[in-house]
Amino acid sequence: MTVKEARELFPELSRKIYGKQLVYFDNAASSLRPSPVVQRYSGLASYSTSNIHRAVHMIAGEATDAYEEARGEVSKFINAGSREEIVFTSGVTMALNLVADCFSRTFIKPGDEIIVTESEHHSNLVPWQVAAERCGATLRFLKVDECGRLQVEDLDELLGERTRLVAVAHISNVLGLVNPVAEIISIAHSKGVPVLVDGAQGIVHEKVDVKDLDCDFYAFSGHKMYAATGTGVLYAKKEWLDKMPPFLYGGEMVGTVTLEKTTFAPLPMKFEAGTQNYTAIPTFKEAIDISKLLKDNELTLYNKATEEYLYDKLTSIDGLRLYGVPRGTEDRKVPVFSFTIEGVHHEDLALILDKMGIAVRSGQMCAEPLMNRYGVTGMLRASLAPYNTMEEAEYFIASLKKAKGMLL
Amino acid sequence: MSLKEIEENIVEEFSDFDEWLDKYEYIIELGKSLEAFPEDKKTDERLIKGCQSRVWLDYSKKDGKIEFTADSDAIITKGIISLLIRIYSGRTPEEILGSDFSVVERIGLRENLSPTRANGLVSMIDRIREVARQEL
């Protein structure tokens, strides 16, 4: 597949911004939506509006099939043990909150400890802070070094008698380095501690096999991997889903209900109370197809060249500091480039780049502790997808230099 | 010159720019030439916290008129601050409260600033209004 063919799947790429051709470099926040996903969504919104899992009529049946088909597709995509281990949520944030809430209610007692990393997105930090406070537990932190690499060598010492869980991102949304999650999981498991992986970025860039990885929980959003917004997945080993209490209570998550007492539905429905986003969830099927398509060899080689070009050019700009620097071939970096330029405010850069047609992210990137770690108030982040071109990368570098010149 | 006349002048100045980047270059120049705000005045009480850039606003009253000084860590925000100071500093509370603050929109800044940033700007304007009300 050529990049031109890939681009044809994403109509938004043809947009003009302030009269300039759009260069979309904010893919780590949200990917663009491919036509097959939009068509599926639109078709369901127009012709399959009936609620799922309830009624016996034809329309409800079709909507249910579409929703459950997506569960099967997601389960296969990440190689889950069974469909029961796939819980649909509104996004990765809800999935992480679900685990923080339900796991802590059962397994975390006063004096226990939870390990998170210093480079987590707020979504995988704040729910644990709140859970720890509620349970009388303590958070302990795995730190990153100057280059942004997780100091995994400290994990062994951090893991103690009272550690109940390790929560870690597969790939930091700021640093773009692939964390050694397999190693983390194996170390934690050797001490009987389960591991939750925040896969918001990981699912986009990595081939995820939850069985092989042996993680206890893996959470991700649909909208970063080409599916409709308002979609998310929590994968959890069945044993945990069995042991955890429900997150929300309501319709379709129950077994039998009397006025006094309720039994809960079997998995995964136990965790899917109320009306689900059955218009958006089925688009996981098309999104997974596109994800696989975009991992095409020819396209991947092309993407690699663009990434290397960006890495080289960015790191040779005077005063630019890149966060998340790989150590030779030992670390792998995905095309998420967060940086600061000395004497230039990230917001100013982002505003000027916007006027040049370039969409990038600026600010704290929902990782304030990491900003504090590096002593900055924010960063600029350019994050690429397989449909981004070398020409866009060249234009971005030229525009960045021009913007820097305007501001200094 | 009245507050209204200065507003009209600014709208006039901005109407000369066809290109966004030219408009920004002008705002950046304004930002760079804004009088420095003493570091020791950058306190939390004077801070208007936006999502991305930080703004510090201070004021004093002289002969019934409010003098504003302000600063930001981002230069484009500073440029916009400089415009606001040009309009609203050295005015009586009545004059300030008589303004509809539509100048930001009329020079096309609000719509082209990201929502978070526009919010910061809105907070800044709100603060100017608040000060004027206090000093009535």
Coordinates of C-alpha atoms in Angstrom, one line a residue:
Chain A
M1 CA 0.0 0.0 0.0
T2 CA 1.3 3.5 -0.9
V3 CA 0.8 6.5 1.4
K4 CA -1.4 8.0 -1.3
E5 CA -3.7 5.0 -1.2
A6 CA -3.7 5.2 2.6
R7 CA -4.7 8.9 2.5
E8 CA -7.6 8.2 0.2
L9 CA -9.3 6.4 3.2
F10 CA -9.3 9.6 5.2
P11 CA -11.4 12.4 3.7
E12 CA -10.4 14.9 6.3
L13 CA -6.9 15.0 5.0
S14 CA -8.2 17.1 2.0
R15 CA -9.2 19.9 4.3
K16 CA -7.8 23.4 4.0
I17 CA -6.9 25.3 7.2
Y18 CA -6.7 29.1 6.8
G19 CA -6.3 28.4 3.1
K20 CA -3.4 26.0 3.7
Q21 CA -3.4 22.3 3.2
L22 CA -4.1 20.6 6.5
V23 CA -1.1 18.8 8.1
Y24 CA -2.5 16.6 10.8
F25 CA 0.2 15.8 13.4
D26 CA -2.1 15.4 16.4
N27 CA -2.7 11.7 16.0
A28 CA -1.8 10.7 19.5
A29 CA -4.8 12.8 20.7
S30 CA -7.1 11.3 18.1
S31 CA -6.7 9.6 14.8
L32 CA -8.6 10.8 11.8
R33 CA -11.7 8.8 10.9
P34 CA -11.5 6.6 7.8
S35 CA -14.5 6.5 5.4
P36 CA -15.5 2.9 6.1
V37 CA -15.9 3.8 9.8
V38 CA -17.9 6.8 9.0
Q39 CA -20.1 4.9 6.6
R40 CA -20.7 2.1 9.2
Y41 CA -21.5 4.7 11.9
S42 CA -23.8 6.6 9.6
G43 CA -25.6 3.4 8.5
L44 CA -26.2 2.3 12.0
A45 CA -27.3 5.7 13.1
S46 CA -29.8 5.9 10.2
Y47 CA -31.1 2.3 10.1
S48 CA -30.3 0.4 13.3
T49 CA -31.3 2.7 16.1
S50 CA -32.9 0.1 18.4
N51 CA -31.4 -0.7 21.7
I52 CA -29.4 -3.9 22.0
H53 CA -29.7 -7.1 24.1
R54 CA -33.3 -6.5 25.0
A55 CA -36.1 -6.7 22.4
V56 CA -36.9 -9.7 20.2
H57 CA -37.7 -7.7 17.1
M58 CA -35.6 -7.6 13.9
I59 CA -34.0 -4.2 14.3
A60 CA -32.9 -4.8 17.9
G61 CA -31.5 -8.2 16.7
E62 CA -29.4 -6.6 14.0
A63 CA -28.1 -3.9 16.3
T64 CA -27.2 -6.6 18.9
D65 CA -25.4 -8.7 16.3
A66 CA -23.4 -5.7 15.1
Y67 CA -22.3 -4.9 18.7
E68 CA -21.4 -8.4 19.6
E69 CA -19.6 -8.9 16.3
A70 CA -17.3 -6.1 17.3
R71 CA -16.6 -7.8 20.6
G72 CA -15.5 -10.9 18.7
E73 CA -13.3 -8.8 16.4
V74 CA -11.7 -7.0 19.4
S75 CA -11.2 -10.2 21.2
K76 CA -9.4 -11.7 18.2
F77 CA -7.4 -8.5 17.5
I78 CA -5.7 -8.6 20.9
N79 CA -5.9 -12.4 21.3
A80 CA -8.0 -12.4 24.4
G81 CA -8.9 -15.8 25.9
S82 CA -12.6 -15.3 25.2
R83 CA -15.3 -12.7 24.4
E84 CA -16.2 -12.6 28.1
E85 CA -12.9 -10.8 28.8
I86 CA -13.8 -7.9 26.5
V87 CA -15.8 -5.1 28.3
F88 CA -16.9 -2.2 26.2
T89 CA -16.6 1.3 27.8
S90 CA -16.8 4.9 26.6
G91 CA -13.1 5.1 26.3
V92 CA -9.8 4.3 28.0
T93 CA -10.6 6.7 30.8
M94 CA -13.7 4.8 31.8
A95 CA -11.9 1.5 31.5
L96 CA -9.1 2.7 33.9
N97 CA -11.6 4.2 36.3
L98 CA -13.5 0.9 36.2
V99 CA -10.5 -1.1 37.3
A100 CA -9.3 1.5 39.8
D101 CA -12.8 1.5 41.4
C102 CA -13.8 -2.2 41.3
F103 CA -10.3 -3.7 41.9
S104 CA -9.7 -1.4 44.9
R105 CA -13.0 -2.1 46.4
T106 CA -12.2 -5.8 46.6
F107 CA -8.5 -6.1 46.8
I108 CA -7.0 -2.9 48.4
K109 CA -6.9 -2.5 52.1
P110 CA -5.5 0.1 54.5
G111 CA -1.7 0.0 54.3
D112 CA -1.6 -1.6 50.9
E113 CA 0.5 -0.1 48.0
I114 CA -0.1 0.6 44.3
I115 CA 2.7 1.3 41.9
V116 CA 2.2 3.8 39.1
T117 CA 4.8 5.5 37.0
E118 CA 5.8 9.2 36.9
S119 CA 5.0 9.4 33.2
E120 CA 1.4 8.3 33.3
H121 CA -1.4 10.2 31.7
H122 CA -3.7 11.7 34.3
S123 CA -6.2 9.0 33.4
N124 CA -3.9 6.3 34.8
L125 CA -2.8 8.3 37.8
V126 CA -5.8 10.3 39.2
P127 CA -8.2 7.2 39.5
W128 CA -5.4 5.5 41.6
Q129 CA -4.9 8.5 43.8
V130 CA -8.6 8.6 44.6
A131 CA -8.8 4.8 45.1
A132 CA -5.7 4.9 47.3
E133 CA -7.1 7.7 49.4
R134 CA -10.5 5.9 49.8
C135 CA -8.8 2.6 50.8
G136 CA -6.1 4.1 53.0
A137 CA -3.5 2.8 50.6
T138 CA -0.3 4.5 49.3
L139 CA 0.9 5.1 45.8
R140 CA 4.5 4.4 45.0
F141 CA 6.2 5.7 41.8
L142 CA 8.4 4.2 39.2
K143 CA 10.5 7.1 37.9
V144 CA 11.8 8.0 34.4
D145 CA 15.4 9.1 33.7
E146 CA 16.5 12.3 32.0
C147 CA 15.9 10.7 28.6
G148 CA 12.4 9.5 29.5
R149 CA 13.2 5.9 30.0
L150 CA 11.3 4.1 32.8
Q151 CA 13.8 3.0 35.5
V152 CA 12.6 -0.6 35.5
E153 CA 15.6 -1.6 37.5
D154 CA 13.9 0.0 40.5
L155 CA 10.8 -2.0 40.2
D156 CA 12.1 -5.0 42.2
E157 CA 12.8 -2.8 45.2
L158 CA 9.4 -1.0 44.9
L159 CA 7.5 -4.2 44.9
G160 CA 6.8 -5.1 48.5
E161 CA 4.7 -7.4 50.6
R162 CA 1.8 -4.9 50.4
T163 CA 1.9 -4.1 46.7
R164 CA -1.4 -5.0 45.2
L165 CA -1.1 -3.7 41.6
V166 CA 1.2 -2.1 39.1
A167 CA -0.4 0.4 36.6
V168 CA 1.8 1.4 33.7
A169 CA 1.3 2.8 30.2
H170 CA 2.4 0.6 27.2
I171 CA 3.7 3.8 25.6
S172 CA 3.7 7.2 27.3
N173 CA 1.6 9.8 25.4
V174 CA 4.4 12.3 25.9
L175 CA 7.6 10.3 25.6
G176 CA 6.6 7.9 22.8
L177 CA 9.0 5.2 24.1
V178 CA 7.7 1.7 24.2
N179 CA 7.9 0.7 27.8
P180 CA 9.2 -2.8 28.6
V181 CA 5.8 -4.0 29.8
A182 CA 6.6 -7.7 29.2
E183 CA 9.5 -7.3 31.6
I184 CA 7.5 -5.3 34.1
I185 CA 4.7 -7.9 34.0
S186 CA 7.1 -10.8 34.5
I187 CA 8.9 -9.1 37.5
A188 CA 5.5 -8.2 39.1
H189 CA 4.0 -11.6 38.5
S190 CA 7.1 -13.2 40.1
K191 CA 5.9 -11.5 43.3
G192 CA 2.2 -12.3 42.7
V193 CA 1.3 -8.7 41.8
P194 CA -1.1 -8.1 38.8
V195 CA -0.4 -5.5 36.2
L196 CA -2.7 -3.1 34.4
V197 CA -1.5 -1.7 31.1
D198 CA -2.8 1.6 29.7
G199 CA -2.8 0.8 26.0
A200 CA -4.2 4.1 24.7
Q201 CA -1.1 4.6 22.6
G202 CA 0.1 1.0 22.6
I203 CA -2.8 -0.4 20.7
V204 CA -2.1 2.1 17.9
H205 CA 1.6 1.3 17.4
E206 CA 2.1 -2.2 18.7
K207 CA 0.9 -5.6 17.9
V208 CA -0.9 -6.4 21.1
D209 CA -1.3 -10.0 22.2
V210 CA -2.7 -10.0 25.7
K211 CA -2.0 -13.8 26.2
D212 CA 1.6 -13.5 25.2
L213 CA 2.0 -10.3 27.3
D214 CA 0.2 -12.0 30.2
C215 CA -1.1 -8.6 31.4
D216 CA -4.0 -8.8 33.8
F217 CA -5.7 -5.7 32.4
Y218 CA -5.3 -3.9 29.1
A219 CA -7.3 -0.7 28.4
F220 CA -7.6 1.4 25.2
S221 CA -9.8 3.8 23.3
G222 CA -11.3 3.4 19.9
H223 CA -10.9 6.9 18.7
K224 CA -7.1 6.8 18.6
M225 CA -7.2 3.7 16.4
Y226 CA -9.7 4.9 13.8
A227 CA -12.9 3.8 15.4
A228 CA -15.8 6.2 16.2
T229 CA -15.4 8.4 19.3
G230 CA -17.1 7.3 22.6
T231 CA -15.7 3.8 22.3
G232 CA -13.3 2.0 24.6
V233 CA -12.2 -1.5 25.6
L234 CA -11.2 -3.0 28.9
Y235 CA -9.6 -6.4 28.5
A236 CA -9.3 -8.2 31.8
K237 CA -8.4 -11.8 32.7
K238 CA -11.7 -13.6 33.5
E239 CA -10.6 -14.4 37.0
W240 CA -10.4 -10.6 37.8
L241 CA -13.7 -9.8 36.2
D242 CA -15.3 -12.7 38.1
K243 CA -13.9 -11.4 41.4
M244 CA -14.5 -7.7 41.0
P245 CA -17.9 -6.1 41.8
P246 CA -19.8 -4.3 39.0
F247 CA -18.8 -0.7 38.3
L248 CA -22.2 0.7 37.5
Y249 CA -25.6 -0.7 38.3
G250 CA -28.7 -0.6 36.1
G251 CA -30.4 -2.3 33.2
E252 CA -29.0 -5.3 31.4
M253 CA -26.3 -6.0 33.9
V254 CA -28.5 -8.0 36.2
G255 CA -29.5 -11.7 36.7
T256 CA -32.7 -11.6 38.8
V257 CA -33.9 -8.6 40.7
T258 CA -36.3 -8.5 43.6
L259 CA -37.1 -5.4 45.5
E260 CA -34.6 -6.4 48.1
K261 CA -31.8 -8.1 46.2
T262 CA -30.1 -8.5 42.8
T263 CA -27.9 -11.1 41.2
F264 CA -25.7 -9.9 38.4
A265 CA -25.5 -10.9 34.8
P266 CA -22.7 -13.1 33.6
L267 CA -19.6 -11.6 31.9
P268 CA -19.1 -9.3 30.2
M269 CA -22.6 -7.8 30.7
K270 CA -22.0 -7.5 34.5
F271 CA -19.8 -4.5 33.6
E272 CA -22.0 -3.0 30.9
A273 CA -24.9 -1.4 32.7
G274 CA -27.4 0.7 30.9
T275 CA -27.6 1.6 27.2
Q276 CA -24.3 1.1 25.5
N277 CA -22.9 3.1 22.6
Y278 CA -24.2 0.5 20.1
T279 CA -23.9 2.9 17.2
A280 CA -20.2 3.5 17.6
I281 CA -18.9 0.3 19.1
P282 CA -19.5 -1.8 15.9
T283 CA -17.1 0.5 14.1
F284 CA -14.3 -1.3 15.9
K285 CA -14.6 -3.9 13.1
E286 CA -13.8 -1.5 10.3
A287 CA -11.2 0.2 12.5
I288 CA -9.4 -3.0 13.1
D289 CA -9.5 -3.8 9.4
I290 CA -7.9 -0.4 8.7
S291 CA -5.4 -0.8 11.5
K292 CA -4.2 -4.0 9.9
L293 CA -4.2 -2.5 6.4
L294 CA -2.1 0.4 7.5
K295 CA 0.6 -2.0 8.9
D296 CA 1.4 -2.9 5.3
N297 CA 5.1 -3.5 4.7
E298 CA 5.6 -1.0 1.9
L299 CA 3.8 1.7 3.9
T300 CA 5.6 0.9 7.1
L301 CA 9.0 1.3 5.4
Y302 CA 7.9 4.7 4.1
N303 CA 6.6 5.7 7.5
K304 CA 9.9 4.7 9.1
A305 CA 11.8 6.9 6.7
T306 CA 9.5 9.9 7.6
E307 CA 10.0 9.2 11.3
E308 CA 13.8 9.1 11.0
Y309 CA 13.8 12.3 9.0
L310 CA 11.7 14.0 11.7
Y311 CA 13.9 12.7 14.5
D312 CA 17.1 13.8 12.8
K313 CA 15.8 17.2 11.8
L314 CA 14.2 18.0 15.2
T315 CA 17.2 17.0 17.2
S316 CA 19.4 19.2 15.0
I317 CA 17.3 22.4 15.7
D318 CA 19.2 24.8 18.0
G319 CA 17.8 25.0 21.5
L320 CA 15.3 22.2 20.9
R321 CA 15.0 19.5 23.6
L322 CA 13.3 16.3 22.7
Y323 CA 11.7 14.2 25.5
G324 CA 11.8 10.5 25.2
V325 CA 15.1 9.8 23.6
P326 CA 15.8 6.2 22.7
R327 CA 19.1 4.6 23.6
G328 CA 20.5 3.2 20.4
T329 CA 18.6 0.2 19.2
E330 CA 17.8 -0.9 22.7
D331 CA 14.7 1.3 23.0
R332 CA 11.9 1.7 20.5
K333 CA 10.3 5.1 19.9
V334 CA 7.0 5.5 18.1
P335 CA 6.3 8.7 16.1
V336 CA 5.3 10.8 19.1
F337 CA 7.7 13.7 19.3
S338 CA 7.3 16.0 22.4
F339 CA 9.8 18.9 22.7
T340 CA 10.5 22.4 23.9
I341 CA 12.5 25.1 22.3
E342 CA 14.5 27.4 24.5
G343 CA 13.1 30.8 24.8
V344 CA 9.9 30.0 23.0
H345 CA 6.5 29.2 24.6
H346 CA 4.8 26.0 23.4
E347 CA 1.5 27.7 23.0
D348 CA 2.9 30.4 20.7
L349 CA 4.5 27.8 18.5
A350 CA 1.2 25.8 18.3
L351 CA -0.8 29.0 17.4
I352 CA 1.5 29.9 14.6
L353 CA 1.8 26.4 13.3
D354 CA -2.0 26.3 13.3
K355 CA -2.1 29.3 11.0
M356 CA 0.3 27.5 8.7
G357 CA -2.2 24.6 8.5
I358 CA -0.4 22.3 11.0
A359 CA -2.3 20.7 13.8
V360 CA -0.1 19.8 16.8
R361 CA -0.7 19.5 20.5
S362 CA 0.7 21.9 23.0
G363 CA 0.5 22.1 26.8
Q364 CA 0.8 19.7 29.6
M365 CA -0.6 16.8 27.6
C366 CA -2.5 15.5 30.7
A367 CA 0.8 14.6 32.3
E368 CA 1.5 17.4 34.7
P369 CA 3.8 15.4 37.0
L370 CA 6.0 14.6 34.0
M371 CA 6.1 18.3 33.1
N372 CA 7.2 19.0 36.6
R373 CA 9.8 16.3 36.4
Y374 CA 11.4 18.2 33.5
G375 CA 10.8 21.6 34.9
V376 CA 8.6 22.9 32.0
T377 CA 5.1 24.3 31.9
G378 CA 4.3 22.4 28.8
M379 CA 5.6 20.9 25.5
L380 CA 4.8 20.8 21.9
R381 CA 3.9 17.4 20.5
A382 CA 3.9 16.2 16.9
S383 CA 2.5 12.7 16.6
L384 CA 2.2 10.9 13.3
A385 CA 0.0 8.3 11.7
P386 CA 0.7 6.0 8.8
Y387 CA -1.1 8.4 6.4
N388 CA 1.4 11.2 7.1
T389 CA 3.8 12.0 4.3
M390 CA 7.5 12.9 4.0
E391 CA 6.4 16.2 2.3
E392 CA 4.3 17.0 5.4
A393 CA 7.3 16.3 7.7
E394 CA 9.5 18.6 5.5
Y395 CA 6.8 21.3 5.6
F396 CA 6.5 20.9 9.4
I397 CA 10.2 21.3 10.0
A398 CA 10.4 24.3 7.7
S399 CA 7.4 25.9 9.4
L400 CA 8.7 25.1 12.8
K401 CA 11.9 26.9 12.0
K402 CA 10.0 29.8 10.6
A403 CA 7.8 30.0 13.7
K404 CA 10.8 29.9 15.9
G405 CA 12.4 32.7 14.0
M406 CA 9.2 34.8 14.4
L407 CA 9.1 34.3 18.1
L408 CA 12.8 34.6 19.1
Chain B
M1 CA -8.5 59.9 22.8
S2 CA -11.6 58.2 24.1
L3 CA -11.7 54.5 24.8
K4 CA -14.0 54.0 21.9
E5 CA -11.6 55.9 19.5
I6 CA -8.7 53.6 20.6
E7 CA -10.8 50.6 19.9
E8 CA -11.6 51.9 16.5
N9 CA -7.9 52.6 15.8
I10 CA -7.0 49.0 16.7
V11 CA -9.7 47.6 14.5
E12 CA -8.4 49.8 11.7
E13 CA -4.8 48.7 12.3
F14 CA -5.8 45.0 12.1
S15 CA -7.9 45.5 9.0
D16 CA -4.6 46.0 7.1
F17 CA -3.5 42.4 7.5
D18 CA -4.7 39.9 4.9
E19 CA -2.5 37.1 6.0
W20 CA -2.8 35.5 9.4
L21 CA 0.9 35.3 9.9
D22 CA 1.3 39.1 9.3
K23 CA -1.3 39.7 12.0
Y24 CA 0.6 37.4 14.3
E25 CA 3.9 39.1 13.5
Y26 CA 2.4 42.4 14.6
I27 CA 1.0 40.9 17.8
I28 CA 4.4 39.3 18.6
E29 CA 6.0 42.7 18.1
L30 CA 3.5 44.2 20.5
G31 CA 4.2 41.4 23.0
K32 CA 8.0 41.9 22.8
S33 CA 7.7 45.7 23.3
L34 CA 5.3 45.4 26.3
E35 CA 7.0 46.9 29.3
A36 CA 8.6 44.3 31.6
F37 CA 6.6 43.2 34.6
P38 CA 8.8 42.9 37.7
E39 CA 9.5 39.2 38.6
D40 CA 8.6 39.7 42.2
K41 CA 5.1 40.8 41.1
K42 CA 4.4 37.4 39.4
T43 CA 2.6 36.1 42.5
D44 CA -0.3 33.7 42.7
E45 CA -2.7 36.4 43.6
R46 CA -1.9 38.2 40.4
L47 CA -2.0 35.0 38.3
I48 CA -4.9 34.3 35.9
K49 CA -4.4 30.7 35.1
G50 CA -5.1 29.7 31.6
C51 CA -4.7 26.1 30.3
Q52 CA -1.5 26.8 28.5
S53 CA -0.1 30.2 29.1
R54 CA 0.1 32.1 32.4
V55 CA -1.0 35.7 32.7
W56 CA -0.3 38.1 35.6
L57 CA -2.4 41.2 36.0
D58 CA -1.8 44.0 38.4
Y59 CA -3.4 47.4 38.8
S60 CA -3.3 50.6 40.8
K61 CA -5.7 53.6 41.0
K62 CA -4.5 57.2 40.3
D63 CA -6.8 60.2 40.1
G64 CA -9.9 58.0 39.7
K65 CA -8.3 56.1 36.9
I66 CA -7.2 52.5 36.9
E67 CA -3.7 51.7 35.6
F68 CA -3.2 48.1 34.5
T69 CA 0.1 46.3 34.1
A70 CA 0.3 42.7 33.0
D71 CA 2.6 40.0 31.7
S72 CA 2.5 36.5 30.3
D73 CA 5.0 33.7 29.7
A74 CA 3.7 33.4 26.1
I75 CA 4.5 36.2 23.6
I76 CA 1.2 36.1 21.6
T77 CA -0.8 36.4 24.8
K78 CA 1.5 39.2 25.8
G79 CA 0.7 41.0 22.5
I80 CA -3.0 40.7 23.2
I81 CA -2.5 42.0 26.7
S82 CA -0.7 45.0 25.3
L83 CA -3.7 45.8 23.2
L84 CA -6.0 45.4 26.2
I85 CA -3.8 47.7 28.3
R86 CA -3.8 50.3 25.5
I87 CA -7.6 50.3 25.6
Y88 CA -8.4 49.9 29.2
S89 CA -5.5 51.3 31.2
G90 CA -5.7 54.8 32.5
R91 CA -9.5 54.8 32.3
T92 CA -12.1 55.4 34.9
P93 CA -14.2 52.4 36.1
E94 CA -17.2 53.9 34.4
E95 CA -15.4 54.0 31.1
I96 CA -14.2 50.4 31.4
L97 CA -17.7 49.1 32.3
G98 CA -19.2 51.1 29.4
S99 CA -17.2 49.1 26.9
D100 CA -18.7 46.0 25.4
F101 CA -15.2 44.4 24.9
S102 CA -16.2 43.4 21.4
V103 CA -12.8 44.6 20.1
V104 CA -11.2 41.2 20.5
E105 CA -13.8 39.7 18.3
R106 CA -13.7 42.5 15.8
I107 CA -10.0 42.1 15.2
G108 CA -10.7 38.4 14.6
L109 CA -8.8 37.1 17.5
R110 CA -11.3 35.3 19.6
E111 CA -12.5 33.0 16.8
N112 CA -9.0 32.1 15.8
L113 CA -7.7 31.3 19.2
S114 CA -8.2 27.8 20.5
P115 CA -11.1 27.5 23.0
T116 CA -8.8 27.0 25.9
R117 CA -6.8 30.1 25.0
A118 CA -10.0 32.1 24.3
N119 CA -11.0 31.1 27.8
G120 CA -7.8 32.6 29.2
L121 CA -8.5 35.7 27.3
V122 CA -12.1 35.7 28.6
S123 CA -10.7 35.3 32.1
M124 CA -8.4 38.3 31.6
I125 CA -11.3 40.5 30.4
D126 CA -13.4 39.3 33.3
R127 CA -10.7 40.3 35.7
I128 CA -10.5 43.8 34.1
R129 CA -14.2 44.1 34.5
E130 CA -14.1 42.8 38.1
V131 CA -11.4 45.4 39.0
A132 CA -13.5 48.2 37.5
R133 CA -16.5 47.1 39.4
Q134 CA -14.5 47.0 42.7
E135 CA -13.1 50.4 42.1
L136 CA -16.4 52.1 41.2

